[in-house]
Coordinates of C-alpha atoms in Angstrom, one line a residue:
X1 CA 0.0 0.0 0.0
X2 CA 1.3 3.5 -0.9
X3 CA 2.2 6.1 1.6
X4 CA -0.7 8.2 0.2
X5 CA -3.2 5.4 0.8
X6 CA -2.0 5.1 4.3
X7 CA -2.6 8.7 5.1
X8 CA -6.0 8.7 3.4
X9 CA -7.0 5.7 5.5
X10 CA -6.0 7.7 8.7
X11 CA -8.0 10.6 7.5
X12 CA -11.1 9.2 5.7
X13 CA -12.8 12.5 5.2
X14 CA -9.9 13.7 3.0
X15 CA -10.6 11.2 0.1
X16 CA -13.7 12.9 -1.3
X17 CA -12.1 16.2 -1.0
X18 CA -9.0 15.0 -2.9
X19 CA -11.2 13.8 -5.7
X20 CA -13.0 17.1 -5.7
X21 CA -9.6 18.9 -5.8
X22 CA -8.2 16.8 -8.7
X23 CA -11.3 17.6 -10.7
X24 CA -11.1 21.2 -9.9
X25 CA -7.5 21.3 -10.9
X26 CA -8.1 19.5 -14.2
X27 CA -11.2 21.8 -14.9
X28 CA -9.2 24.9 -14.0
X29 CA -6.3 23.9 -16.5
X30 CA -8.8 23.2 -19.3
X31 CA -10.8 26.5 -18.8
X32 CA -7.5 28.4 -18.8
X33 CA -6.4 26.9 -22.0
X34 CA -9.8 28.0 -23.7
X35 CA -9.4 31.5 -22.3
X36 CA -11.9 31.2 -19.3
X37 CA -10.5 31.7 -15.8
X38 CA -13.7 31.6 -13.9
X39 CA -12.9 28.2 -12.4
X40 CA -9.6 29.5 -10.9
X41 CA -11.5 31.6 -8.2
X42 CA -13.5 28.5 -7.3
X43 CA -10.2 26.6 -6.8
X44 CA -8.8 29.5 -4.7
X45 CA -11.9 29.5 -2.5
X46 CA -11.7 25.8 -2.0
X47 CA -8.1 25.9 -0.9
X48 CA -8.7 28.7 1.5
X49 CA -11.6 26.8 3.0
X50 CA -9.4 23.8 3.7
X51 CA -6.4 25.9 5.2
X52 CA -8.8 28.1 7.2
X53 CA -10.3 25.2 8.9
X54 CA -7.0 23.7 9.6
X55 CA -5.6 27.1 11.0
X56 CA -8.7 27.7 13.1
X57 CA -8.3 24.4 15.0
X58 CA -4.6 23.2 15.3
X59 CA -5.7 20.2 17.5
X60 CA -8.1 18.8 14.8
X61 CA -5.9 15.9 13.6
X62 CA -8.3 15.2 10.6
X63 CA -8.3 18.8 9.5
X64 CA -4.4 18.9 9.6
X65 CA -4.0 15.7 7.6
X66 CA -6.7 16.9 5.1
X67 CA -4.7 20.1 4.6
X68 CA -1.5 18.3 4.2
X69 CA -3.0 16.0 1.5
X70 CA -4.5 18.9 -0.4
X71 CA -1.2 20.8 -0.2
X72 CA 0.5 17.5 -1.5
X73 CA -1.9 17.3 -4.4
X74 CA -1.2 21.0 -5.4
X75 CA 2.5 20.2 -5.3
X76 CA 2.1 17.1 -7.6
X77 CA 0.0 19.1 -10.0
X78 CA 2.4 22.1 -10.1
X79 CA 5.3 19.8 -11.0
X80 CA 3.3 17.8 -13.7
X81 CA 5.3 17.7 -16.9
X82 CA 2.0 18.0 -18.8
X83 CA 1.2 21.4 -17.5
X84 CA 1.9 24.0 -20.1
X85 CA 3.3 27.5 -19.5
X86 CA 0.0 29.3 -20.3
X87 CA -1.6 27.4 -17.3
X88 CA 1.3 28.1 -15.0
X89 CA 1.2 31.7 -15.7
X90 CA -2.4 32.1 -15.1
X91 CA -2.2 30.1 -11.9
X92 CA 0.9 32.1 -10.7
X93 CA -1.4 35.1 -10.1
X94 CA -3.6 33.3 -7.5
X95 CA -2.0 30.1 -6.4
X96 CA 1.1 31.3 -4.5
X97 CA -0.9 33.3 -2.1
X98 CA -3.5 30.5 -1.6
X99 CA -0.8 27.9 -1.1
X100 CA 1.2 30.1 1.4
X101 CA -1.8 30.1 3.8
X102 CA -0.9 26.4 4.5
X103 CA 2.6 27.1 5.5
X104 CA 1.8 28.1 9.1
X105 CA 0.2 24.6 9.8
X106 CA 3.5 22.7 10.3
X107 CA 7.1 22.4 9.2
X108 CA 6.2 19.9 6.6
X109 CA 3.5 22.1 5.2
X110 CA 6.0 25.0 5.0
X111 CA 8.5 22.8 3.1
X112 CA 5.8 21.8 0.5
X113 CA 4.7 25.4 0.2
X114 CA 8.3 26.5 -0.5
X115 CA 8.7 24.0 -3.3
X116 CA 5.4 25.0 -4.9
X117 CA 6.2 28.7 -4.8
X118 CA 9.7 27.9 -6.1
X119 CA 8.1 26.1 -9.0
X120 CA 6.3 29.2 -10.1
X121 CA 9.5 31.2 -9.7
X122 CA 11.4 28.9 -11.9
X123 CA 8.8 28.8 -14.7
X124 CA 7.2 32.3 -14.6
X125 CA 8.5 35.8 -15.3
X126 CA 10.6 37.1 -12.4
X127 CA 9.1 40.6 -12.6
X128 CA 5.5 39.2 -12.5
X129 CA 6.4 37.0 -9.6
X130 CA 7.9 39.9 -7.7
X131 CA 4.7 41.8 -8.0
X132 CA 2.6 38.7 -7.1
X133 CA 4.5 37.8 -4.1
X134 CA 4.7 41.5 -2.9
X135 CA 0.9 41.8 -3.3
X136 CA 0.3 38.5 -1.4
X137 CA 2.8 39.6 1.3
X138 CA 1.0 42.9 1.9
X139 CA -2.5 41.4 1.6
X140 CA -4.8 42.4 4.4
X141 CA -6.5 39.0 4.5
X142 CA -3.4 37.1 5.6
X143 CA -4.0 34.5 8.4
X144 CA -3.8 35.7 11.9
X145 CA -0.3 35.1 13.4
X146 CA 0.9 34.7 9.9
X147 CA 4.6 34.0 10.5
X148 CA 4.5 30.8 8.4
X149 CA 2.6 32.6 5.6
X150 CA 5.1 35.5 5.6
X151 CA 8.1 33.2 5.8
X152 CA 7.1 31.3 2.7
X153 CA 6.6 34.3 0.6
X154 CA 9.8 35.9 2.0
X155 CA 11.6 32.8 0.8
X156 CA 10.1 33.2 -2.7
X157 CA 11.1 36.8 -2.8
X158 CA 14.6 36.2 -1.9
X159 CA 14.9 33.8 -4.9
X160 CA 13.0 36.2 -7.3
X161 CA 15.4 39.0 -6.5
X162 CA 18.2 36.8 -7.7
X163 CA 16.3 35.9 -10.9
X164 CA 15.7 39.5 -12.0
X165 CA 17.7 40.5 -15.1
X166 CA 17.5 44.3 -15.1
X167 CA 16.2 47.4 -13.2
X168 CA 17.3 45.8 -10.0
X169 CA 17.3 49.0 -7.9
X170 CA 13.7 49.9 -8.8
X171 CA 12.5 46.3 -8.1
X172 CA 14.2 46.1 -4.8
X173 CA 12.9 49.5 -3.8
X174 CA 9.3 48.4 -4.6
X175 CA 9.7 45.2 -2.6
X176 CA 11.5 46.4 0.5
X177 CA 8.7 48.6 1.9
X178 CA 6.3 45.7 1.6
X179 CA 8.7 43.3 3.3
X180 CA 9.6 45.7 6.1
X181 CA 6.0 46.6 6.9
X182 CA 4.9 43.0 7.0
X183 CA 7.9 42.0 9.1
X184 CA 7.1 44.8 11.6
X185 CA 3.4 43.6 11.8
X186 CA 4.4 39.9 12.1
X187 CA 6.9 40.6 14.7
X188 CA 4.3 42.5 16.8
X189 CA 2.0 39.5 16.4
X190 CA 4.7 37.2 17.5
X191 CA 5.4 39.3 20.7
X192 CA 1.7 39.4 21.4
X193 CA 1.5 35.7 21.1
X194 CA 4.4 35.2 23.5
X195 CA 6.5 33.1 21.3
X196 CA 9.6 33.4 23.5
X197 CA 7.6 31.7 26.4
X198 CA 5.8 29.2 24.5
X199 CA 6.6 25.9 22.8
X200 CA 9.8 24.8 21.0
X201 CA 7.8 24.6 17.8
X202 CA 6.7 28.3 18.1
X203 CA 10.3 29.3 18.9
X204 CA 11.4 27.5 15.7
X205 CA 8.5 29.3 13.8
X206 CA 9.9 32.7 15.0
X207 CA 13.5 31.7 14.1
X208 CA 12.4 30.7 10.6
X209 CA 10.9 34.0 10.0
X210 CA 14.1 35.9 11.0
X211 CA 16.3 33.6 8.9
X212 CA 14.0 34.2 5.8
X213 CA 14.3 38.0 6.5
X214 CA 18.0 37.5 6.6
X215 CA 17.8 35.6 3.3
X216 CA 16.5 38.8 1.7
X217 CA 19.6 40.6 2.8
X218 CA 21.8 37.9 1.3
X219 CA 19.9 38.1 -2.1
X220 CA 20.3 41.9 -2.2
X221 CA 24.1 41.5 -1.6
X222 CA 24.2 39.0 -4.3
X223 CA 22.5 41.2 -6.7
X224 CA 25.0 44.0 -5.8
X225 CA 27.8 41.7 -6.5
X226 CA 26.6 40.5 -9.9
X227 CA 25.7 44.0 -11.3
X228 CA 27.7 45.3 -14.1
X229 CA 28.6 49.0 -13.9
X230 CA 27.4 49.7 -17.4
X231 CA 23.9 50.2 -15.9
X232 CA 25.4 53.4 -14.5
X233 CA 28.8 54.7 -15.5
X234 CA 29.2 56.3 -12.1
X235 CA 28.1 53.2 -10.1
X236 CA 25.2 55.1 -8.5
X237 CA 22.9 52.2 -8.9
X238 CA 25.2 49.9 -7.0
X239 CA 25.8 52.5 -4.4
X240 CA 22.0 52.9 -3.8
X241 CA 21.5 49.2 -3.6
X242 CA 24.2 49.0 -0.9
X243 CA 22.5 51.8 0.9
X244 CA 19.2 49.9 0.8
X245 CA 20.8 46.8 2.0
X246 CA 22.3 48.8 4.9
X247 CA 19.1 50.3 5.9
X248 CA 17.3 46.9 5.7
X249 CA 19.9 45.2 7.8
X250 CA 19.5 47.8 10.5
X251 CA 15.8 47.6 10.4
X252 CA 16.0 43.8 11.0
X253 CA 18.5 44.3 13.8
X254 CA 16.0 46.3 15.5
X255 CA 13.0 44.1 14.9
X256 CA 15.1 41.0 16.1
X257 CA 16.1 42.9 19.4
X258 CA 12.5 44.1 19.8
X259 CA 11.3 40.6 19.8
X260 CA 13.9 38.9 21.9
X261 CA 15.5 41.6 23.9
X262 CA 15.6 39.6 27.2
X263 CA 16.8 36.4 25.6
X264 CA 19.2 37.8 23.0
X265 CA 21.8 35.0 23.5
X266 CA 19.6 32.5 21.6
X267 CA 19.6 34.9 18.5
X268 CA 23.3 35.8 18.7
X269 CA 24.1 34.0 15.6
X270 CA 21.5 36.0 13.7
X271 CA 22.9 39.2 15.1
X272 CA 26.3 38.2 14.0
X273 CA 25.1 37.4 10.5
X274 CA 23.5 40.8 10.2
X275 CA 26.7 42.4 11.5
X276 CA 28.7 40.6 8.8
X277 CA 27.1 42.9 6.3
X278 CA 28.8 46.0 7.8
X279 CA 32.1 45.9 6.0
X280 CA 30.5 45.3 2.7
X281 CA 28.1 48.2 3.2
X282 CA 30.7 50.5 4.5
X283 CA 29.2 50.8 8.0
X284 CA 31.2 51.5 11.1
X285 CA 30.3 51.5 14.7
X286 CA 31.3 55.2 15.2
X287 CA 29.1 56.2 12.1
X288 CA 26.2 54.1 13.4
X289 CA 26.3 55.3 17.1
X290 CA 26.6 59.0 15.9
X291 CA 24.0 58.5 13.2
X292 CA 26.2 59.8 10.4
X293 CA 26.1 56.5 8.5
X294 CA 22.3 56.3 8.8
X295 CA 22.0 59.8 7.4
X296 CA 24.4 59.1 4.5
X297 CA 22.5 56.0 3.6
X298 CA 19.1 57.6 3.8
X299 CA 20.3 60.5 1.7
X300 CA 21.9 58.0 -0.9
X301 CA 18.5 56.2 -1.2
X302 CA 16.4 59.3 -1.6
X303 CA 18.6 61.7 -3.4
X304 CA 17.1 63.4 -6.4
X305 CA 13.7 61.8 -5.5
X306 CA 10.7 63.0 -3.7
X307 CA 9.2 59.7 -2.5
X308 CA 8.5 58.8 1.1
X309 CA 10.6 55.6 1.1
X310 CA 12.2 56.1 4.4
X311 CA 8.9 56.2 6.3
X312 CA 8.8 52.4 6.3
X313 CA 12.2 52.2 7.9
X314 CA 11.2 53.7 11.3
X315 CA 13.5 51.4 13.3
X316 CA 16.7 52.0 11.4
X317 CA 18.1 54.3 14.1
X318 CA 17.2 51.9 16.8
X319 CA 19.0 49.1 14.8
X320 CA 22.1 51.3 14.5
X321 CA 22.3 51.9 18.2
X322 CA 21.5 48.2 19.0
X323 CA 24.2 47.0 16.6
X324 CA 26.9 48.8 18.6
X325 CA 25.4 47.9 21.9
X326 CA 25.4 44.2 21.0
X327 CA 28.9 44.6 19.7
X328 CA 29.8 46.1 23.2
X329 CA 28.3 43.2 25.1
X330 CA 29.5 40.3 22.8
X331 CA 33.0 40.3 21.3
X332 CA 31.9 37.8 18.7
X333 CA 29.3 40.1 17.3
X334 CA 31.9 43.0 16.9
X335 CA 34.4 40.5 15.4
X336 CA 31.8 39.3 12.8
X337 CA 31.5 42.9 11.5
X338 CA 35.3 43.6 11.9
X339 CA 34.6 46.4 14.3
X340 CA 36.6 47.6 17.2
X341 CA 34.3 48.9 20.2
X342 CA 37.3 50.2 22.2
X343 CA 38.2 52.5 19.4
X344 CA 34.7 53.9 19.3
X345 CA 34.9 54.6 23.0
X346 CA 38.1 56.5 22.6
X347 CA 36.5 58.5 19.8
X348 CA 33.5 59.4 21.7
X349 CA 35.4 60.3 24.9
X350 CA 37.8 62.6 22.8
X351 CA 35.2 64.4 20.8
X352 CA 32.3 66.2 22.5
X353 CA 30.2 66.5 19.3
X354 CA 30.4 62.9 18.6
X355 CA 29.3 62.3 22.2
X356 CA 26.4 64.5 21.8
X357 CA 25.4 62.7 18.7
X358 CA 25.7 59.3 20.4
X359 CA 23.5 60.4 23.2
X360 CA 21.0 61.7 20.7
X361 CA 21.0 58.5 18.9
X362 CA 20.5 56.5 22.1
X363 CA 17.2 58.4 22.8
X364 CA 15.6 56.1 20.2
X365 CA 16.2 53.2 22.5
X366 CA 15.6 54.9 25.7
X367 CA 12.4 56.6 24.7
X368 CA 10.9 53.7 22.9
X369 CA 7.7 52.1 24.5
X370 CA 8.4 48.9 22.5
X371 CA 11.8 48.2 23.8
X372 CA 12.1 45.9 26.8
X373 CA 13.7 47.0 30.1
X374 CA 16.6 44.6 29.4
X375 CA 17.3 46.5 26.2
X376 CA 17.2 49.8 28.0
X377 CA 19.5 48.4 30.7
X378 CA 22.1 47.6 28.1
X379 CA 21.7 51.1 26.5
X380 CA 22.1 52.9 29.9
X381 CA 25.2 50.7 30.6
X382 CA 26.6 51.5 27.2
X383 CA 26.2 55.2 27.8
X384 CA 27.9 55.0 31.2
X385 CA 30.7 52.9 29.5
X386 CA 31.6 55.6 27.1
X387 CA 31.2 58.6 29.4
X388 CA 33.3 57.0 32.1
X389 CA 36.9 58.0 32.7
X390 CA 38.7 60.8 30.9
X391 CA 36.2 62.8 29.0
X392 CA 37.4 65.6 26.8
X393 CA 35.3 68.8 26.9
X394 CA 35.8 71.7 24.6
X395 CA 37.8 74.6 26.2
X396 CA 35.7 77.1 24.4
X397 CA 32.0 76.8 24.8
X398 CA 30.5 75.2 21.8
X399 CA 27.2 76.1 20.5
X400 CA 25.1 73.1 21.4
X401 CA 21.7 74.6 20.3
X402 CA 21.6 72.1 17.2
X403 CA 21.9 69.2 19.7
X404 CA 19.4 70.6 22.2
X405 CA 16.3 68.7 21.0
X406 CA 18.0 65.4 21.1
X407 CA 19.8 65.9 24.3
X408 CA 16.5 66.9 25.9
X409 CA 14.7 63.9 24.6
X410 CA 17.5 61.5 25.8
X411 CA 17.4 63.2 29.2
X412 CA 13.6 63.0 29.4
X413 CA 13.7 59.4 28.4
X414 CA 16.3 58.7 31.2
X415 CA 14.0 60.5 33.7
X416 CA 11.2 58.1 32.8
X417 CA 13.6 55.1 33.5
X418 CA 14.4 56.6 36.8
X419 CA 10.8 56.8 37.6
X420 CA 9.3 53.5 36.2
X421 CA 12.1 51.0 35.8
X422 CA 11.4 47.8 37.9
X423 CA 15.0 47.3 38.8
X424 CA 16.7 49.3 41.6
X425 CA 20.1 48.9 39.8
X426 CA 18.6 50.2 36.6
X427 CA 17.2 53.3 38.3
X428 CA 20.5 53.9 40.0
X429 CA 22.4 53.6 36.8
X430 CA 19.9 55.8 35.0
X431 CA 20.3 58.5 37.5
X432 CA 24.1 58.5 37.0
X433 CA 23.5 58.6 33.3
X434 CA 21.4 61.7 33.7
X435 CA 23.9 63.3 35.7
X436 CA 26.6 62.7 33.1
X437 CA 24.4 63.9 30.1
X438 CA 23.5 67.1 31.8
X439 CA 27.1 67.7 32.9
X440 CA 28.3 67.1 29.4
X441 CA 25.7 69.6 28.0
X442 CA 26.8 73.2 27.3
X443 CA 25.7 75.5 30.1
X444 CA 23.0 77.4 28.4
X445 CA 21.5 74.3 26.8
X446 CA 21.8 72.5 30.2
X447 CA 19.6 75.0 31.9
X448 CA 17.1 74.8 29.0
X449 CA 17.0 71.1 29.2
X450 CA 16.5 71.0 33.0
X451 CA 13.8 73.8 32.8
X452 CA 11.9 71.8 30.1
X453 CA 12.3 68.6 32.2
X454 CA 10.8 70.3 35.2
X455 CA 8.0 71.9 33.3
X456 CA 7.0 68.7 31.5
X457 CA 7.3 66.4 34.5
X458 CA 4.3 65.2 36.5
X459 CA 6.4 63.6 39.2
X460 CA 7.1 65.6 42.3
X461 CA 10.0 63.3 43.2
X462 CA 11.6 63.7 39.7
X463 CA 11.3 67.5 39.9
X464 CA 13.0 67.4 43.3
X465 CA 15.8 65.3 41.9
X466 CA 16.4 67.7 39.0
X467 CA 16.3 70.8 41.5
X468 CA 18.9 69.0 43.6
X469 CA 21.1 68.5 40.6
X470 CA 20.8 72.3 39.8
X471 CA 21.9 73.0 43.4
X472 CA 24.7 70.6 43.1
X473 CA 26.0 72.3 39.8
X474 CA 25.8 75.7 41.5
X475 CA 27.7 74.5 44.4
X476 CA 30.4 72.9 42.2
X477 CA 30.8 76.1 40.2
X478 CA 31.1 78.2 43.4
X479 CA 33.8 75.9 44.7
X480 CA 35.7 76.2 41.4
X481 CA 35.5 80.0 41.6
X482 CA 36.8 80.1 45.1
X483 CA 39.6 77.8 44.0
X484 CA 40.8 79.9 41.0
X485 CA 40.4 83.1 42.9
X486 CA 42.7 81.7 45.7
X487 CA 45.2 80.8 43.1
X488 CA 45.0 84.1 41.3
X489 CA 44.3 82.2 38.0
X490 CA 40.8 83.2 37.1
X491 CA 40.5 84.1 33.5
X492 CA 37.8 85.8 31.6
X493 CA 36.5 82.7 30.1
X494 CA 36.3 81.0 33.6
X495 CA 34.5 84.0 34.9
X496 CA 31.9 83.9 32.0
X497 CA 31.5 80.2 32.6
X498 CA 30.7 80.8 36.3
X499 CA 28.3 83.7 35.6
X500 CA 26.5 81.5 33.0
X501 CA 25.5 79.3 35.8
X502 CA 24.9 81.9 38.4
X503 CA 22.4 84.0 36.6
X504 CA 18.7 85.3 37.1
X505 CA 17.4 82.2 35.2
X506 CA 18.1 80.0 38.2
X507 CA 15.3 81.6 40.1
X508 CA 12.9 80.5 37.4
X509 CA 13.4 76.9 38.7
X510 CA 12.2 78.0 42.1
X511 CA 9.3 80.0 40.7
X512 CA 8.1 77.2 38.5
X513 CA 7.5 75.1 41.6
X514 CA 6.5 77.6 44.3
X515 CA 4.3 79.5 41.9
X516 CA 3.0 77.0 39.3
X517 CA 2.2 78.3 35.9
X518 CA -1.4 77.4 36.4
X519 CA -1.6 79.8 39.3
X520 CA -1.8 79.6 43.0
X521 CA 0.5 77.9 45.5
X522 CA 1.5 74.3 44.8
X523 CA -0.9 71.5 45.9
X524 CA -0.1 69.4 49.0
X525 CA 0.8 66.7 49.9
X526 CA 1.4 65.5 46.4
X527 CA 4.0 68.2 45.5
X528 CA 5.9 67.9 48.8
X529 CA 9.1 66.7 47.4
X530 CA 9.4 69.4 44.6
X531 CA 8.5 72.2 47.0
X532 CA 11.1 71.1 49.6
X533 CA 13.7 70.9 46.8
X534 CA 12.7 74.4 45.6
X535 CA 12.9 75.9 48.9
X536 CA 16.4 74.3 49.6
X537 CA 17.6 75.7 46.3
X538 CA 16.3 79.2 47.0
X539 CA 17.8 79.1 50.5
X540 CA 21.2 77.9 49.1
X541 CA 21.2 80.7 46.5
X542 CA 20.3 83.3 49.0
X543 CA 22.8 82.4 51.6
X544 CA 25.6 81.9 49.0
X545 CA 25.1 85.2 47.3
X546 CA 24.8 87.0 50.6
X547 CA 28.1 85.3 52.1
X548 CA 30.0 86.0 48.8
X549 CA 28.6 89.5 48.6
X550 CA 27.6 88.9 45.0
X551 CA 24.3 89.0 43.3
X552 CA 24.7 87.1 40.0
X553 CA 21.2 85.7 40.2
X554 CA 19.7 89.0 41.3
X555 CA 18.2 87.2 44.3
X556 CA 19.2 90.1 46.6
X557 CA 17.6 92.8 44.6
X558 CA 14.7 94.5 46.4
X559 CA 12.1 93.7 43.8
X560 CA 13.0 89.9 43.7
X561 CA 13.0 89.8 47.5
X562 CA 9.6 91.2 47.6
X563 CA 8.4 89.1 44.8
X564 CA 9.6 85.9 46.6
X565 CA 8.1 87.0 49.9
X566 CA 4.8 88.0 48.6
X567 CA 4.2 85.7 45.7
X568 CA 6.1 82.4 46.8
X569 CA 6.7 82.2 50.5
X570 CA 3.6 83.8 52.1
X571 CA 1.0 82.0 50.0
X572 CA 2.8 78.9 50.6
X573 CA 2.9 79.5 54.4
X574 CA -0.8 80.0 54.5
X575 CA -1.3 76.6 52.7
X576 CA 1.1 74.7 55.0
X577 CA -0.3 76.2 58.2
X578 CA -3.8 75.3 57.2
X579 CA -2.9 71.7 56.3
X580 CA -0.7 71.2 59.4
X581 CA -3.5 72.6 61.6
X582 CA -6.2 70.3 60.1
X583 CA -3.9 67.3 60.2
X584 CA -2.9 67.8 63.8
X585 CA -6.5 67.6 64.9
X586 CA -7.0 64.3 63.0
X587 CA -5.3 61.1 64.3
X588 CA -5.8 58.8 61.4
X589 CA -2.7 57.3 59.6
X590 CA -3.0 59.6 56.5
X591 CA -3.0 62.7 58.7
X592 CA 0.1 61.5 60.6
X593 CA 1.9 60.9 57.3
X594 CA 0.9 64.3 56.0
X595 CA 2.4 66.0 59.1
X596 CA 5.6 64.1 58.8
X597 CA 5.9 64.9 55.1
X598 CA 5.3 68.7 55.8
X599 CA 7.5 69.1 58.9
X600 CA 10.7 69.4 56.8
X601 CA 8.9 71.7 54.4
X602 CA 7.6 73.9 57.2
X603 CA 11.1 74.2 58.7
X604 CA 12.8 75.2 55.5
X605 CA 9.9 77.6 54.5
X606 CA 10.1 79.5 57.8
X607 CA 13.9 79.7 57.5
X608 CA 13.6 81.3 54.0
X609 CA 11.0 83.7 55.2
X610 CA 13.3 84.7 58.1
X611 CA 16.2 85.3 55.6
X612 CA 14.2 87.3 53.2
X613 CA 12.7 89.4 56.0
X614 CA 16.2 90.2 57.2
X615 CA 17.4 91.1 53.7
X616 CA 14.4 93.4 53.1
X617 CA 15.2 95.4 56.2
X618 CA 18.6 96.2 54.9
X619 CA 17.7 96.6 51.2
X620 CA 17.6 100.1 49.6

């Protein structure tokens, strides 16, 4: 008895369906030959019914066996030597998509699907097959959790790209947005499905998808290698293809890390395979972490064109950062791309502009809501790594206004990690990273960054941390000024640097908390941390300026003293006094906690009031 007969005996319901399928295939071939394609739609509907039933109930053994037999029959039909080219061409427009829906059922179904699609690629026009497969890949009616469906079509596309004879750049540029968008959607589905924590089969399903995505990159590289320069005397076509390959590789790097960030070791060989493209594409770790390589590749692809091609590559900068981060963690990854991470560290430490660019690039990882905490932990550790040790800062204040938006975004992302990270170690490291980023920012931009962070923060504790950092910076500058004055070495540049910190803008930090923009004194007790930090900052400035007989911040001017007294301190005293009075008459736990929280606020507040009143007595 044949193997086919055995399978049919185990799944008796499949037999009449197979007879129906054979009749449908024969009828379809005959109708195509006479110019009537109406039976093709009936065949497709039949196949989708079979695959849909099997996909809907993976535990139904009969449905699975039936689907496998139906798919096997399609395979036998496609390889029939009696099938002429006209029929194959007509079937190629519908059958690859219908067959691909069987691919997610099992590994054996995926293998047969691959062979059927390969048959169409071998016998039909490559340009037609590229359009057909792209249309199928981007179809809105692909199966739920369609990694198998996508994997089979990706395999076909990787082979079609190799079969193209001309206009390679245009064809690749048509295919890549479809491929990238479907990969993003499918990766999101895999994350939602929880592949990393599910069965071995599902993990293999995920791995298969990424391997097929990697095969696309291999095909693009092979196309670049076989291209002849007479297509473009200046080699611009090849240059653009390499740029496309670079962007695609970085996109896949990001999607891979997005999916398996907490278990990257199981995907290290794929990361290494992606990194191997770097020398061929002219990518370097320094160019990736500063973003210059990404900009060059993007400009190369879109030069002299007005299309919106780059919109599909939304994770390219994430991938650029991640590729360097993985090289920092794993030596094997860096070696695969012939990269030297230590050299990158030296270059970042010795060049402040490059350092700002690197921090600006890391914001894509730190601010992303799609990146796992493990990924963000590695990003913070990487930032600490290249900002540790001997950092070179420009002697002359560099205009950092161009880098201000990215430095702010990175700083804001780090504050979110400080607030929300589940790990104490990560929160601690993020705080250290924030201090280093702010310390490395030019003074005027640093104040703008901190001011924006305070204004846009909803966390009283975070605002308090930021105000304490400002106070620490002021104290540091004061100590430096005293030191250089004692040595008699103070220069005009040093004086300007000191005064750039000690200026009237510092009082805006205090006012922003003690007299919020929305009006009135701050609310208690939810803003207790921020208010205490603002009062401590004000007291520090007031005492320091008085002791030094200076007035860099204008805190000692009569107008500012009266403003602080009437608009900040007295309204705050009214609120604190009322809350303390109400809470002391209440013995419940919440009241006790409120009194304990307000005690330090009350103490510093009254000390500030005393200092201001004393200064007002002697002001003119």
